PDB file of C-alpha atoms in Angstrom:
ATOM      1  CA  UNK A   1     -17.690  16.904 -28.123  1.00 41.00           C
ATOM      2  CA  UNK A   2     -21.172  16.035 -26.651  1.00 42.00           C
ATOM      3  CA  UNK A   3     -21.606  16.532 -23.063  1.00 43.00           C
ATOM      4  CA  UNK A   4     -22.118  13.339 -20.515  1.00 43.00           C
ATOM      5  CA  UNK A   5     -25.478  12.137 -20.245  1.00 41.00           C
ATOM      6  CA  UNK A   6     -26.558  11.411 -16.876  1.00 43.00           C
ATOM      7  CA  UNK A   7     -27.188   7.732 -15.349  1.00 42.00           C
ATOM      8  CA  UNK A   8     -25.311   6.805 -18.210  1.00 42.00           C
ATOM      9  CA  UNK A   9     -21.828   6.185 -16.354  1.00 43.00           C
ATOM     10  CA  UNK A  10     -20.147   8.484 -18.905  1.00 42.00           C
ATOM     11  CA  UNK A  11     -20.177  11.686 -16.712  1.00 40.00           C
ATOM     12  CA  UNK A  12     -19.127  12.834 -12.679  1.00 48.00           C
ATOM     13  CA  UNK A  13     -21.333  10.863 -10.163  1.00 54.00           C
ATOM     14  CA  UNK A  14     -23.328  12.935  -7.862  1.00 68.00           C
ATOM     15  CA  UNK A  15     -21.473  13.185  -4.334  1.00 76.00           C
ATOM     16  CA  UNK A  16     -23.893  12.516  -1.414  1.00 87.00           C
ATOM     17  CA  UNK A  17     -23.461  15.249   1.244  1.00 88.00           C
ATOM     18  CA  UNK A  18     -22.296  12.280   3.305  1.00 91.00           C
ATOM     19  CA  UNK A  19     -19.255  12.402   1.165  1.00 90.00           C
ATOM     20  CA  UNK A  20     -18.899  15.986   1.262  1.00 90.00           C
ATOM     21  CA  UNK A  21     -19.099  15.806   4.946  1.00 92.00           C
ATOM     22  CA  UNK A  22     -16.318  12.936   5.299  1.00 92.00           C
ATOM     23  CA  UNK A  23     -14.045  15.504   2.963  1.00 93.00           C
ATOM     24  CA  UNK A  24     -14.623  17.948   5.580  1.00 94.00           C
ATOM     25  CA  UNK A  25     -13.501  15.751   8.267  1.00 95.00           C
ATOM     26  CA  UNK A  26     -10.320  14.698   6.024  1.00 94.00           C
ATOM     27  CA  UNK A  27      -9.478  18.435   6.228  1.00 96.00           C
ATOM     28  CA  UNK A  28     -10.370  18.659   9.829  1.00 96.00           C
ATOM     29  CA  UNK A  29      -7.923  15.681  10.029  1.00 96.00           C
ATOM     30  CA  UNK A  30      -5.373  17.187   8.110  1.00 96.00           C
ATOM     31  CA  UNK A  31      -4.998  19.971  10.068  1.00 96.00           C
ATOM     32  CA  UNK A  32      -4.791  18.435  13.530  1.00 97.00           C
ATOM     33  CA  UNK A  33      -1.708  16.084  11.847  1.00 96.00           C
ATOM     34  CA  UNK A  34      -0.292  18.840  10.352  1.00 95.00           C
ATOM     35  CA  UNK A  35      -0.031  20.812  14.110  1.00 94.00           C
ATOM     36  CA  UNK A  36       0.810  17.486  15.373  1.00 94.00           C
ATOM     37  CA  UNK A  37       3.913  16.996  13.285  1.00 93.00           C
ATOM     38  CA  UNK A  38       5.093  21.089  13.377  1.00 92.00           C
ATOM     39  CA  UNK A  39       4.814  20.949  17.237  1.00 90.00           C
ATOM     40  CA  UNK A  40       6.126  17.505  18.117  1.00 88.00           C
ATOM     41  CA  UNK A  41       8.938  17.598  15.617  1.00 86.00           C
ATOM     42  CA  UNK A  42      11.960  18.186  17.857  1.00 82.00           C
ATOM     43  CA  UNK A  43      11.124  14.883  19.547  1.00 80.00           C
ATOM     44  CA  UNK A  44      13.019  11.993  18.149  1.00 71.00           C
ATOM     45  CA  UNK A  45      14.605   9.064  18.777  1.00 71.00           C
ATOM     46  CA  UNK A  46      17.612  10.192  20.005  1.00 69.00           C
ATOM     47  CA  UNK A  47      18.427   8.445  23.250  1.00 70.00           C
ATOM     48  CA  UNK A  48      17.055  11.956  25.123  1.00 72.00           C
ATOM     49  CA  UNK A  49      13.593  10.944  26.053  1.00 71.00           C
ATOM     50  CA  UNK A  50      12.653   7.795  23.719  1.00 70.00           C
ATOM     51  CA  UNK A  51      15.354   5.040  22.793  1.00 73.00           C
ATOM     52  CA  UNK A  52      17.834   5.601  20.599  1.00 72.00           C
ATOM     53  CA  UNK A  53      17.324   4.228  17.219  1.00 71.00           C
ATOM     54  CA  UNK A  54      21.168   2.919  15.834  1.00 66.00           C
ATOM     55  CA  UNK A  55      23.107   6.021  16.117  1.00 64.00           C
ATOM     56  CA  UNK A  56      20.793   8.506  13.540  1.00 67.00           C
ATOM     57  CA  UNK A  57      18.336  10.691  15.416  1.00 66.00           C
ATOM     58  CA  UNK A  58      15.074  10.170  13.139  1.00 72.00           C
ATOM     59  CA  UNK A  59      12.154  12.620  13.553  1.00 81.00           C
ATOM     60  CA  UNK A  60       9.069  10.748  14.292  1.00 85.00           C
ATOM     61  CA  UNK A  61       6.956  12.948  12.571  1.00 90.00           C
ATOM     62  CA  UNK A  62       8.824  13.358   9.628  1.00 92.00           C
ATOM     63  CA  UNK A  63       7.347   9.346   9.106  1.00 92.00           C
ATOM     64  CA  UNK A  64       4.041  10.425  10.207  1.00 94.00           C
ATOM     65  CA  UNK A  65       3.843  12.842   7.803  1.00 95.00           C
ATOM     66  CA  UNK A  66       4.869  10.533   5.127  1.00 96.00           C
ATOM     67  CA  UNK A  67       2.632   7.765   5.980  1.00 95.00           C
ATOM     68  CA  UNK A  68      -0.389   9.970   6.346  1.00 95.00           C
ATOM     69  CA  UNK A  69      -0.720  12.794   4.222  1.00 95.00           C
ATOM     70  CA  UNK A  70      -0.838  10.755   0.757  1.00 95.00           C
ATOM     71  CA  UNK A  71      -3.604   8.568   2.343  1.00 95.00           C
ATOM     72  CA  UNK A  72      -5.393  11.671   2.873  1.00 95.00           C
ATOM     73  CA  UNK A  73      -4.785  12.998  -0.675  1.00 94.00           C
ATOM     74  CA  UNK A  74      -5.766   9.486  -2.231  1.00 92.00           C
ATOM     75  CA  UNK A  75      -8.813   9.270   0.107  1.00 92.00           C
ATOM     76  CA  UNK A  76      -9.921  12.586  -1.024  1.00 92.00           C
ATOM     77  CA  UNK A  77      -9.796  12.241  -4.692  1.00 89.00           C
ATOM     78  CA  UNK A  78     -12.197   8.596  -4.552  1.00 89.00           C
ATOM     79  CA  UNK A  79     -14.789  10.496  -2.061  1.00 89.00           C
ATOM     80  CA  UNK A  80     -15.864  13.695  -4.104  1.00 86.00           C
ATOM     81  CA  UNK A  81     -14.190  13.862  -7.524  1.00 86.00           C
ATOM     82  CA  UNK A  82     -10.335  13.850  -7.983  1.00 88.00           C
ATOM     83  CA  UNK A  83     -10.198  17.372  -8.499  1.00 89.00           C
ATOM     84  CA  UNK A  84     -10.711  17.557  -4.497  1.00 89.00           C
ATOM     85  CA  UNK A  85      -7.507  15.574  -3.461  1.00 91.00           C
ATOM     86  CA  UNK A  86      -5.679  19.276  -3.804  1.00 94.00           C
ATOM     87  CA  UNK A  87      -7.562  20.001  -0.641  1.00 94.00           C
ATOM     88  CA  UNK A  88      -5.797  17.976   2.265  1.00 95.00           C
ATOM     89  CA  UNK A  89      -2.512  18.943   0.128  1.00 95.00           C
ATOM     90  CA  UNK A  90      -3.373  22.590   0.522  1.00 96.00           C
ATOM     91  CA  UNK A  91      -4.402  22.466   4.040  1.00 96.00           C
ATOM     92  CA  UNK A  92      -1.400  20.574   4.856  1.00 96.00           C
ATOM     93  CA  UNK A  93       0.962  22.878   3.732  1.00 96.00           C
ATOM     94  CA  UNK A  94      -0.323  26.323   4.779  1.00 96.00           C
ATOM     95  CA  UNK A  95      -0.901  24.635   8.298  1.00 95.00           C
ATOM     96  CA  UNK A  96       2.510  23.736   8.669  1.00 94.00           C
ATOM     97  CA  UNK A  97       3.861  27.309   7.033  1.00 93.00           C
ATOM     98  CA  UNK A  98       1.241  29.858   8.701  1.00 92.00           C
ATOM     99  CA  UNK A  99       1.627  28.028  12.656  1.00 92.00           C
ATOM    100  CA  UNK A 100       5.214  27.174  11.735  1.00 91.00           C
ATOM    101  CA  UNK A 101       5.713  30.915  10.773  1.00 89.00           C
ATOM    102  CA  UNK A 102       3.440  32.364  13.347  1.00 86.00           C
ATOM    103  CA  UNK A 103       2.880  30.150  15.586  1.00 75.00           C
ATOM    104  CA  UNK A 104       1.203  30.836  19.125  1.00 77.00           C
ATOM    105  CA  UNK A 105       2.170  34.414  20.715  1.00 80.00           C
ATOM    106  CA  UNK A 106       3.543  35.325  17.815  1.00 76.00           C
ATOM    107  CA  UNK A 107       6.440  32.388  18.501  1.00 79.00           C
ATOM    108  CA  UNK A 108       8.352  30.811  15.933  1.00 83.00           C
ATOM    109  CA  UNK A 109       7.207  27.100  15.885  1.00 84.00           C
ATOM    110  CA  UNK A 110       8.851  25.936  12.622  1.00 86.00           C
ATOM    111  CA  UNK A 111      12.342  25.065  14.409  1.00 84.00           C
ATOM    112  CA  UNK A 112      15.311  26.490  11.652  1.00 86.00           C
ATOM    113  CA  UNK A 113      17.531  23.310  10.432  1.00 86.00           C
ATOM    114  CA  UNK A 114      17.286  20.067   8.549  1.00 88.00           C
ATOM    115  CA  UNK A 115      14.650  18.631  10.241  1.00 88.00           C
ATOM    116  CA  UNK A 116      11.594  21.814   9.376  1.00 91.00           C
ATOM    117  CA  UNK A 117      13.047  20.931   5.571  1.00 93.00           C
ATOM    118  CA  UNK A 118      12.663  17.330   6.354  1.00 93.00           C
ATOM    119  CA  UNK A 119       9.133  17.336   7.456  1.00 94.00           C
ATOM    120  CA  UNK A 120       7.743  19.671   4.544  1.00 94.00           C
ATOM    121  CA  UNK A 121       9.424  17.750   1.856  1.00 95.00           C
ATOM    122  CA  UNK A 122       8.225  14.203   3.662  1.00 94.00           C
ATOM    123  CA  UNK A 123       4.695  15.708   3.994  1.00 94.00           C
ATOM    124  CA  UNK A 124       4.788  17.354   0.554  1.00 95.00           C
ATOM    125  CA  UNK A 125       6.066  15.329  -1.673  1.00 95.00           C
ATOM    126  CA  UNK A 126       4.788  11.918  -1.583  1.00 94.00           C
ATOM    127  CA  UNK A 127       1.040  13.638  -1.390  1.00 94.00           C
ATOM    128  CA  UNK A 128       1.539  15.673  -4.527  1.00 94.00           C
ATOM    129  CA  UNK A 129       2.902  12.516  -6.006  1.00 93.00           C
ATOM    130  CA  UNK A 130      -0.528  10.810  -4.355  1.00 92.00           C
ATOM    131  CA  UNK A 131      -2.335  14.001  -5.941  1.00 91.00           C
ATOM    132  CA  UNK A 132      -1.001  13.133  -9.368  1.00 91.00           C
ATOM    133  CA  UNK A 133      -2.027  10.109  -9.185  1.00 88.00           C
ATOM    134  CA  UNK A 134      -5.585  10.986  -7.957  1.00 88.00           C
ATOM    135  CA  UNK A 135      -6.141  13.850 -11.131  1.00 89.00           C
ATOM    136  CA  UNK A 136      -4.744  10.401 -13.093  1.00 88.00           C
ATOM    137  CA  UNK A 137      -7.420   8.508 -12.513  1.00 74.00           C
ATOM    138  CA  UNK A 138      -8.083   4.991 -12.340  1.00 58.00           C
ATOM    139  CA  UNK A 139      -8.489   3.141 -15.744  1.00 53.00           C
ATOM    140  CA  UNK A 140     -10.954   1.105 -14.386  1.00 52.00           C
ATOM    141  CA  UNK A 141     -12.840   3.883 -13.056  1.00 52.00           C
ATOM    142  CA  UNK A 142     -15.037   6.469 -15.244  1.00 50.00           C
ATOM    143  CA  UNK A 143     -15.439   9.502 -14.849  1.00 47.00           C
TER     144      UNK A 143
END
């Protein structure tokens, strides 16, 4: 197997440190939504301080998470090389777990019932499915 000559669209593109920086910033981002989520979690729409929503308390953040964490994943993967869309993953999780765990003063952030199980498997999951589809590829992409 020959190795990829350059300029000729068979091998990695070079990243611009532009590119590198904006991956930096998607971690940055990451961990700001991941504190965002752990600490705002109890609220929910419940009927306590924002309307009730039917008669099933939903944790906002638990959607947040959803929504945002495999568009940070995906977003990853196009801007350096796929291999990178681990990254906000990675950051997401241990952000949650190490704050969650031990959070401020040594006080347990992470609260203990459904909804901490909730939020890591609705941040989780749909990015590692956004991360398998990032290491994928595109088939109209090369590289």
């Amino acid at each position: 197997m020959s190795a990829p000559v350059a300029g000729t669209g068979t091998g990695p593109a070079r990243t611009s440190p532009l590119n590198w920086a904006l991956l930096a910033l998607l971690i940055l981002d990451t961990v700001l939504l991941a504190t965002l989520e752990l600490f705002f979690l109890p609220l929910r729409l419940d009927g306590t301080l924002l309307p009730r929503l039917a008669w099933i308390p939903v944790p906002v953040t638990v959607i947040l998470a959803v929504v945002t964490t495999p568009l940070l994943v995906s977003r990853a993967g196009l801007l350096v090389h796929p291999k990178a869309a681990f990254a906000p993953l990675l950051v997401w999780v241990l952000t949650v777990l190490v704050l969650g765990l031990s959070g401020p003063g040594g006080d347990l952030v992470l609260i203990q019932d459904w909804r901490a199980l909730l939020l890591l498997a609705g941040g989780a999951l749909p990015a590692a499915l956004a991360l398998g589809g990032a290491l994928a590829g595109n088939p109209g992409r090369s590289g």
